[in-house]
Tab-separated table of C-alpha atoms in Angstrom:
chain	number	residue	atom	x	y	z
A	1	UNK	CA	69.547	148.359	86.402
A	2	UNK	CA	71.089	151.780	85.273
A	3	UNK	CA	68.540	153.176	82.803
A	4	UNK	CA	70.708	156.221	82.456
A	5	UNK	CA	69.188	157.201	79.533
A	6	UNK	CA	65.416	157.219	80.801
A	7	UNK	CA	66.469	159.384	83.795
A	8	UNK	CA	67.445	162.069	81.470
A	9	UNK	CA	64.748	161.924	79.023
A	10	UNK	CA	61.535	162.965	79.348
A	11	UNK	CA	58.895	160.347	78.504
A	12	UNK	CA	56.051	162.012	77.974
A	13	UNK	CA	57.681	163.323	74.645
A	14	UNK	CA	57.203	159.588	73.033
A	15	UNK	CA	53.804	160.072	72.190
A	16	UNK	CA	54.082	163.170	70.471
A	17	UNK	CA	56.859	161.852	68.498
A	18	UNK	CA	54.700	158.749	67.590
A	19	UNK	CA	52.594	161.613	66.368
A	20	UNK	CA	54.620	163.599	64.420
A	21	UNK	CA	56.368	160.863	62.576
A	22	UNK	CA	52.969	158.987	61.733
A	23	UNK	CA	51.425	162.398	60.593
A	24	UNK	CA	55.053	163.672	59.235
A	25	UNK	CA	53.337	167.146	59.582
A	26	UNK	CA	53.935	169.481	62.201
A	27	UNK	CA	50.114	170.704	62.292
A	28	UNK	CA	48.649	167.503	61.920
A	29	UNK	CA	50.124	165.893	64.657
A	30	UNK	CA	50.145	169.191	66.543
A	31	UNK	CA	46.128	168.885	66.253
A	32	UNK	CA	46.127	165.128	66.654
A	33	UNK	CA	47.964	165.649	70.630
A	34	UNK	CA	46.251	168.954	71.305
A	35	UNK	CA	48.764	171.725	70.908
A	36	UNK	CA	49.277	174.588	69.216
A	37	UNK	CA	52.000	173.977	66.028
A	38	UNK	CA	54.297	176.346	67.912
A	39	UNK	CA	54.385	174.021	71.102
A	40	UNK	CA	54.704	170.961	68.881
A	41	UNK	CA	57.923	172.776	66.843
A	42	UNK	CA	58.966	173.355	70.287
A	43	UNK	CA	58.765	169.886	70.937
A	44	UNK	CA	60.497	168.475	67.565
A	45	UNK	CA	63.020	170.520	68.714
A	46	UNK	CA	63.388	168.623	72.342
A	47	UNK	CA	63.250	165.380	70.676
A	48	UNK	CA	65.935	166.396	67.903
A	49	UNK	CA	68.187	166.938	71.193
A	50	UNK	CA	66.998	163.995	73.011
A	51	UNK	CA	68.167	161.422	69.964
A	52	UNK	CA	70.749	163.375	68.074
A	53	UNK	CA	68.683	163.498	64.832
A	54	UNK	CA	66.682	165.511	62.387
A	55	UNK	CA	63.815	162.736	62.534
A	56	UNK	CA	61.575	165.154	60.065
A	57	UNK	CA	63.707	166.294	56.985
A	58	UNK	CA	61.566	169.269	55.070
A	59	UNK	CA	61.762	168.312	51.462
A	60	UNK	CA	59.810	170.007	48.493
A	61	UNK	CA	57.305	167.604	49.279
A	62	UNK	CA	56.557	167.685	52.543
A	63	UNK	CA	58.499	165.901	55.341
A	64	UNK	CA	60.447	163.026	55.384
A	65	UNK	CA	61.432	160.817	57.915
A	66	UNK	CA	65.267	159.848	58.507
A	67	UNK	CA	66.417	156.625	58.503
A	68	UNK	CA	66.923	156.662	62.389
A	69	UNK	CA	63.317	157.914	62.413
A	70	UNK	CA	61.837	155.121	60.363
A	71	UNK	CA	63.514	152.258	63.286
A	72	UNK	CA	62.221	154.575	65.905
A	73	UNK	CA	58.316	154.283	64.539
A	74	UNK	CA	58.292	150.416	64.373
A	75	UNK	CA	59.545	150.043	67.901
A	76	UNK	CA	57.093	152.641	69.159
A	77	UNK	CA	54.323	151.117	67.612
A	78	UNK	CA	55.079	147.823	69.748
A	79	UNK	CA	56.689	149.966	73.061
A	80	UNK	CA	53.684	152.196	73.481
A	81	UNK	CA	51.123	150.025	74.034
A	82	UNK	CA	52.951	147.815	76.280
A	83	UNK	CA	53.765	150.803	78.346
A	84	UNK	CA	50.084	151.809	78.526
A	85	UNK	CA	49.345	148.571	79.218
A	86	UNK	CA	52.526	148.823	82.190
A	87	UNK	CA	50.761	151.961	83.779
A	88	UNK	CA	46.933	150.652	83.396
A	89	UNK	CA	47.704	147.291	84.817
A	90	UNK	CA	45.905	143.864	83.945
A	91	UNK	CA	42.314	145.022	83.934
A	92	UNK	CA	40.625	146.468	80.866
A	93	UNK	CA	37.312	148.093	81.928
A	94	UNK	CA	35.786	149.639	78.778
A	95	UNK	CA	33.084	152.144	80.427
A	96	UNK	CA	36.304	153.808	81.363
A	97	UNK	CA	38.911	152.919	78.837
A	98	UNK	CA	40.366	155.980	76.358
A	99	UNK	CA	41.749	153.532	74.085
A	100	UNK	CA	41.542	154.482	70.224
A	101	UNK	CA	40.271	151.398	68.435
A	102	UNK	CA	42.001	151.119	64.725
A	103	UNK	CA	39.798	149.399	62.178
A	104	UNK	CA	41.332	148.762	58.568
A	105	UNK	CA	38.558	147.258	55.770
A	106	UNK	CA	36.993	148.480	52.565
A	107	UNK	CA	34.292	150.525	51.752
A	108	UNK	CA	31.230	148.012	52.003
A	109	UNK	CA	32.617	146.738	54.925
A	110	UNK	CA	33.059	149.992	56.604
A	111	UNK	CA	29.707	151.329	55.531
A	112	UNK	CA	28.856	147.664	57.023
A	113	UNK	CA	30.141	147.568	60.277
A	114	UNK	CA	30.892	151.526	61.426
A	115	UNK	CA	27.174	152.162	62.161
A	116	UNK	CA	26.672	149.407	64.838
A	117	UNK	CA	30.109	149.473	66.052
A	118	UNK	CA	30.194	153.468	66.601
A	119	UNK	CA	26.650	152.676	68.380
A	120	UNK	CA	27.734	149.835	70.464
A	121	UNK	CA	31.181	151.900	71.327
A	122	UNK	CA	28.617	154.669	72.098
A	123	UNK	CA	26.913	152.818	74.815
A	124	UNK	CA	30.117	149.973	75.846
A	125	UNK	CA	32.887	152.842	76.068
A	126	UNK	CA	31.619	156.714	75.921
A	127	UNK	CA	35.294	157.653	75.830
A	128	UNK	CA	37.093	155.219	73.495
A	129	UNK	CA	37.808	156.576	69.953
A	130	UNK	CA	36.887	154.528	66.822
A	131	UNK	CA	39.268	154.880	64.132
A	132	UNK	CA	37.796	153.690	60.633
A	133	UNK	CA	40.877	153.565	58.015
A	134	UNK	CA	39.969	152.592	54.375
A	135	UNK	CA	41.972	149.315	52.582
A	136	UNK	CA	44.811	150.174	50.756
A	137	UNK	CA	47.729	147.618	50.039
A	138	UNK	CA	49.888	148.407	52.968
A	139	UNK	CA	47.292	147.222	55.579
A	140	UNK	CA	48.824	143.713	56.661
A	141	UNK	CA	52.242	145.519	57.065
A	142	UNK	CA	50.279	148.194	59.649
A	143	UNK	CA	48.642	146.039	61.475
A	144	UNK	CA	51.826	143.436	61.742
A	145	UNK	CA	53.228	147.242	62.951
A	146	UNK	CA	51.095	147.762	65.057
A	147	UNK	CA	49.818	150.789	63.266
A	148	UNK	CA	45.726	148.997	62.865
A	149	UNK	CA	44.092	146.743	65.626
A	150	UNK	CA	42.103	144.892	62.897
A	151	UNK	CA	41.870	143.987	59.259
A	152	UNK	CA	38.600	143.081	57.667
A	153	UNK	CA	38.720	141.584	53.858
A	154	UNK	CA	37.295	138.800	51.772
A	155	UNK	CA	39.130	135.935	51.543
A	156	UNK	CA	42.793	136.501	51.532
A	157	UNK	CA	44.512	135.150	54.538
A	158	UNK	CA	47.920	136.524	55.021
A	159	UNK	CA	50.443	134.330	56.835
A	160	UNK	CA	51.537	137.053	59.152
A	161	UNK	CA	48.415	137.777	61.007
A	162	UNK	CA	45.893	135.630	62.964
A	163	UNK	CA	42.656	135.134	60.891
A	164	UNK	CA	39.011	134.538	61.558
A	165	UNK	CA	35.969	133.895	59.379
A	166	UNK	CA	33.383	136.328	60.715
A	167	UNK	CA	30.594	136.656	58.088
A	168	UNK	CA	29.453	135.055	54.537
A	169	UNK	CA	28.018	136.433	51.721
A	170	UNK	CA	26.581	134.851	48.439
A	171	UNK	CA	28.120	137.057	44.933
A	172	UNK	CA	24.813	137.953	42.907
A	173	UNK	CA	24.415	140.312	39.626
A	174	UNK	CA	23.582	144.142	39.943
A	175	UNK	CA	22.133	145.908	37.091
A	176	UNK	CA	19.965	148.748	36.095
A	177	UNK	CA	16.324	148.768	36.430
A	178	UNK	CA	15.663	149.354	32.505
A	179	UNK	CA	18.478	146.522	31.951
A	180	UNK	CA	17.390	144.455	29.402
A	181	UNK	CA	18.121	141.275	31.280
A	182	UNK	CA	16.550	142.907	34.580
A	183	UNK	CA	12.980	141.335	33.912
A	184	UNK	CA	14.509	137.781	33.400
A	185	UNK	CA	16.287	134.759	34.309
A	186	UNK	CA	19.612	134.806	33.248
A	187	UNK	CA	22.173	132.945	31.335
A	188	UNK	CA	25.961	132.439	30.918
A	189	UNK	CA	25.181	133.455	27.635
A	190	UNK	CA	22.946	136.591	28.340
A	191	UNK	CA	25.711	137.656	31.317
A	192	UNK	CA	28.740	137.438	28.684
A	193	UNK	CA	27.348	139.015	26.405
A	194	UNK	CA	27.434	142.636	28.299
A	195	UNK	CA	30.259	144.753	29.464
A	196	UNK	CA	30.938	144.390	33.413
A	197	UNK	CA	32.295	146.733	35.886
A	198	UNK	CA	35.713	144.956	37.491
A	199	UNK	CA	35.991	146.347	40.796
A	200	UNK	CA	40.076	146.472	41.754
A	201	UNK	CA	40.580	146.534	45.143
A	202	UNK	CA	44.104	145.411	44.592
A	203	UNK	CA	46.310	146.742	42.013
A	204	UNK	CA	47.805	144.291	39.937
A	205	UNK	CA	45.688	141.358	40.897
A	206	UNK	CA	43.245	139.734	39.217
A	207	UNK	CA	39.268	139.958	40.818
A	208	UNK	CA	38.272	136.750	42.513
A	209	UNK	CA	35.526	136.832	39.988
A	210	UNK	CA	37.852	136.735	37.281
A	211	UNK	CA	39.792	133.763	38.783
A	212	UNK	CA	36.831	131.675	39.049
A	213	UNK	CA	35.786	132.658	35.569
A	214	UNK	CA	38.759	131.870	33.604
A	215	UNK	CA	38.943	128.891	35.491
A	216	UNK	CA	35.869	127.657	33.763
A	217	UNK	CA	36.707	128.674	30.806
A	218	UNK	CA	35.114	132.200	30.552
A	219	UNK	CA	36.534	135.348	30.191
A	220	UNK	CA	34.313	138.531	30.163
A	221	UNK	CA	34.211	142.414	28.431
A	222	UNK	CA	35.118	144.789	31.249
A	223	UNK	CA	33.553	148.344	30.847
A	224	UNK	CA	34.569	149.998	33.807
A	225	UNK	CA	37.496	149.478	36.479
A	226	UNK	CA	36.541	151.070	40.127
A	227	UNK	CA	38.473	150.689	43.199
A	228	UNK	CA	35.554	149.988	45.297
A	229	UNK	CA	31.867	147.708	45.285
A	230	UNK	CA	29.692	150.810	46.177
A	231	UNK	CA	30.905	152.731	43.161
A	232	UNK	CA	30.207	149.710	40.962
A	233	UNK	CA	26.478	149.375	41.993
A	234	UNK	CA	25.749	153.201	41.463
A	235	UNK	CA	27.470	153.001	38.146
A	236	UNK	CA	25.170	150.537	36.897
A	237	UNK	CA	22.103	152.998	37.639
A	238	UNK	CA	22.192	154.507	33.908
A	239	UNK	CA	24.167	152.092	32.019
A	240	UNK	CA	24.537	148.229	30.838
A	241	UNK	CA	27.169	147.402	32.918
A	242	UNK	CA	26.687	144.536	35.092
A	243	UNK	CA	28.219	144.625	38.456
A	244	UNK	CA	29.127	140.955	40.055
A	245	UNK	CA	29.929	141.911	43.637
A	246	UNK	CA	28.849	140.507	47.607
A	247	UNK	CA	25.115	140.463	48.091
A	248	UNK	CA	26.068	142.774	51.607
A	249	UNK	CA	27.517	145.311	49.447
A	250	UNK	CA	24.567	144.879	46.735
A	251	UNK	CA	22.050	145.492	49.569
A	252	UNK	CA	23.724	148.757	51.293
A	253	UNK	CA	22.665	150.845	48.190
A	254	UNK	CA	19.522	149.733	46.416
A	255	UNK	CA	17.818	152.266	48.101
A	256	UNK	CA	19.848	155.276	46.488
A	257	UNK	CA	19.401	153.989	42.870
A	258	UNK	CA	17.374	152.110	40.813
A	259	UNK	CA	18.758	148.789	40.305
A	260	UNK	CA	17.797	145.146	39.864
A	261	UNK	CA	20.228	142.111	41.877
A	262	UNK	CA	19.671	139.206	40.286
A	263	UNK	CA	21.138	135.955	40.702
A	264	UNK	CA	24.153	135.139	38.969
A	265	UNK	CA	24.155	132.135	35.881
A	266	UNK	CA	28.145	131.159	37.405
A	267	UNK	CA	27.995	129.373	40.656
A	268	UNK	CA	30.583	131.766	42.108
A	269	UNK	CA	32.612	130.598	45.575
A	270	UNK	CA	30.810	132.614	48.429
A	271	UNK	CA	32.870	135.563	49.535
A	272	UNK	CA	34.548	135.097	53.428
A	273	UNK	CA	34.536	137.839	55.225
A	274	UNK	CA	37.803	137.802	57.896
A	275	UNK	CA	38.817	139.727	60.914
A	276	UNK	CA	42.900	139.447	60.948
A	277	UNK	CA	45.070	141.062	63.526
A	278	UNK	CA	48.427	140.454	64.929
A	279	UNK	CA	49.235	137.990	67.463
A	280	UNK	CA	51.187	139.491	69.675
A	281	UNK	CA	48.001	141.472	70.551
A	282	UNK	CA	46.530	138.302	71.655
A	283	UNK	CA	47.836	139.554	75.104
A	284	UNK	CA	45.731	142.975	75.226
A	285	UNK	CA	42.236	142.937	76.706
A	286	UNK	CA	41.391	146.078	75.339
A	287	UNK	CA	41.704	144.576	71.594
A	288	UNK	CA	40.518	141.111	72.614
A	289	UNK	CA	37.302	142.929	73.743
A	290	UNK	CA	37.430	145.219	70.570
A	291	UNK	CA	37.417	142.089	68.344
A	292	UNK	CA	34.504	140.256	70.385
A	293	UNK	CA	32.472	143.106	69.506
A	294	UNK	CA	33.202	142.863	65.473
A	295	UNK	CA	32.495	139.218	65.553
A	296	UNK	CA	29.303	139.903	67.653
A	297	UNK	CA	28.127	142.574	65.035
A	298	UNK	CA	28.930	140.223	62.250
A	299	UNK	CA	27.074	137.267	63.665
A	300	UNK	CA	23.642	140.203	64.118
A	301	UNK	CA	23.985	141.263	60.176
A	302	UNK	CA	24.602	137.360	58.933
């Protein structure tokens, strides 16, 4: 076995380049790997030699990676770990891990989970680093990259990624206090007849609250679009919007407004909340231990 090229390399540049090409900002990946942004120039520099590229191309926009750049991220997002796994050996001991634990869900969800698992990190393993990113529509394609350790979401199951039901939650009808359905029961009837708050995680696809309801026939007025449940229950605070969202995200904010949840008159599907990750981490105690602790939060708040 030759390995020429590893001999005359220096290793210990790879996870600063990780750095600067997932940053694709010389100070923010200088700060991320604790240098100065002169040291980590002086670096770019060294790894410009190393691979005979430009890897960072200053445009008017910021930096952008080369083409040989872009292959060089997706294999470091699967080489690094397995090297760290390489040095650390078999046994994952999490009182003194350093891992940093990447968790990709939306904002309910996050709000849902972060306090308990930043507690039970706290206490499990002082020096691991929880990593809380928010959903946006490239998430399967980082975690199949190795870019997030987890996925949380309603629902969707993506073929790419390993999938587990961790947590249920019934849909139910948010509206304001002074509503004038919030003192009664309600009907089909009364809940078409107001304007509704869509909540679009997803660009370009329709709500699963929309699905079921045209399904069966209904179709109702939307009054407000929002990218996220939390905004849809405080919008309802002053208004007579009705928000149809999970009863966990429902319950997160009654205390900051005054609202009314109600049951709603459709017998929506229940919403299924799933941890996804890739399976080639299947191998990794550190993430095997990381996902035991989700699913052990989940089954507390259920």
């Amino acid at each position: 076995m030759q390995l020429t090229h590893i001999r005359k390399s220096d290793l210990n540049l790879l996870p600063a380049l990780a750095a600067l090409l997932e940053e694709r900002s010389i100070s923010r990946a200088a700060a991320r790997h604790h240098l100065s942004q002169p040291a980590m120039s002086r670096v770019l520099q060294r790894l410009r030699g190393t691979f005979g590229d430009q890897l960072l191309v200053r445009t008017a926009q910021g930096y952008v990676l080369t083409a040989r750049a872009r292959r060089l991220q997706d294999e470091l997002q699967q080489l690094l770990p397995r090297i760290d796994r390489l040095l650390r050996g078999e046994t994952f001991d999490p009182a003194t891990a350093e891992d940093r634990f990447r968790l990709c869900c939306p904002d309910y969800l996050s709000r849902l989970f972060a306090p308990p698992l930043a507690e039970r990190l706290a206490g499990a393993a002082p020096r691991a680093t929880l990593e809380i990113a928010p959903w946006h529509e490239g998430a399967v394609d980082d975690v199949s990259r190795g870019r997030i350790d987890a996925l949380l979401r309603p629902n969707r199951i993506s073929p790419l990624l390993r999938s587990e039901e961790i947590l249920r939650s019934d849909m139910v009808c948010v509206m304001s206090a002074r509503h004038p359905l919030a003192g009664r029961r309600m009907t089909m009837k009364d809940y078409l007849a107001y304007p509704h708050i869509m909540v679009t995680v997803m660009s370009g696809e329709r709500t699963m609250v929309d699905e079921q309801l045209v399904a069966a026939g209904h179709r109702r007025r939307i009054g407000l679009r929002v990218p996220y449940f939390g905004s849809a229950v405080l919008a309802v605070a002053h208004t007579q919007l009705i928000a149809t969202v999970p009863r966990i995200a429902a319950q997160q904010y009654t205390r900051e407004t005054r609202v009314r949840i109600l049951p709603s008159p459709f017998k929506f599907e229940p919403i299924r909340i799933l941890m996804s990750w890739h399976a080639s981490t299947d191998v990794e105690q550190s993430l095997r231990w990381f996902r035991t602790q989700v699913s052990d939060i989940a089954r507390q708040l259920a």
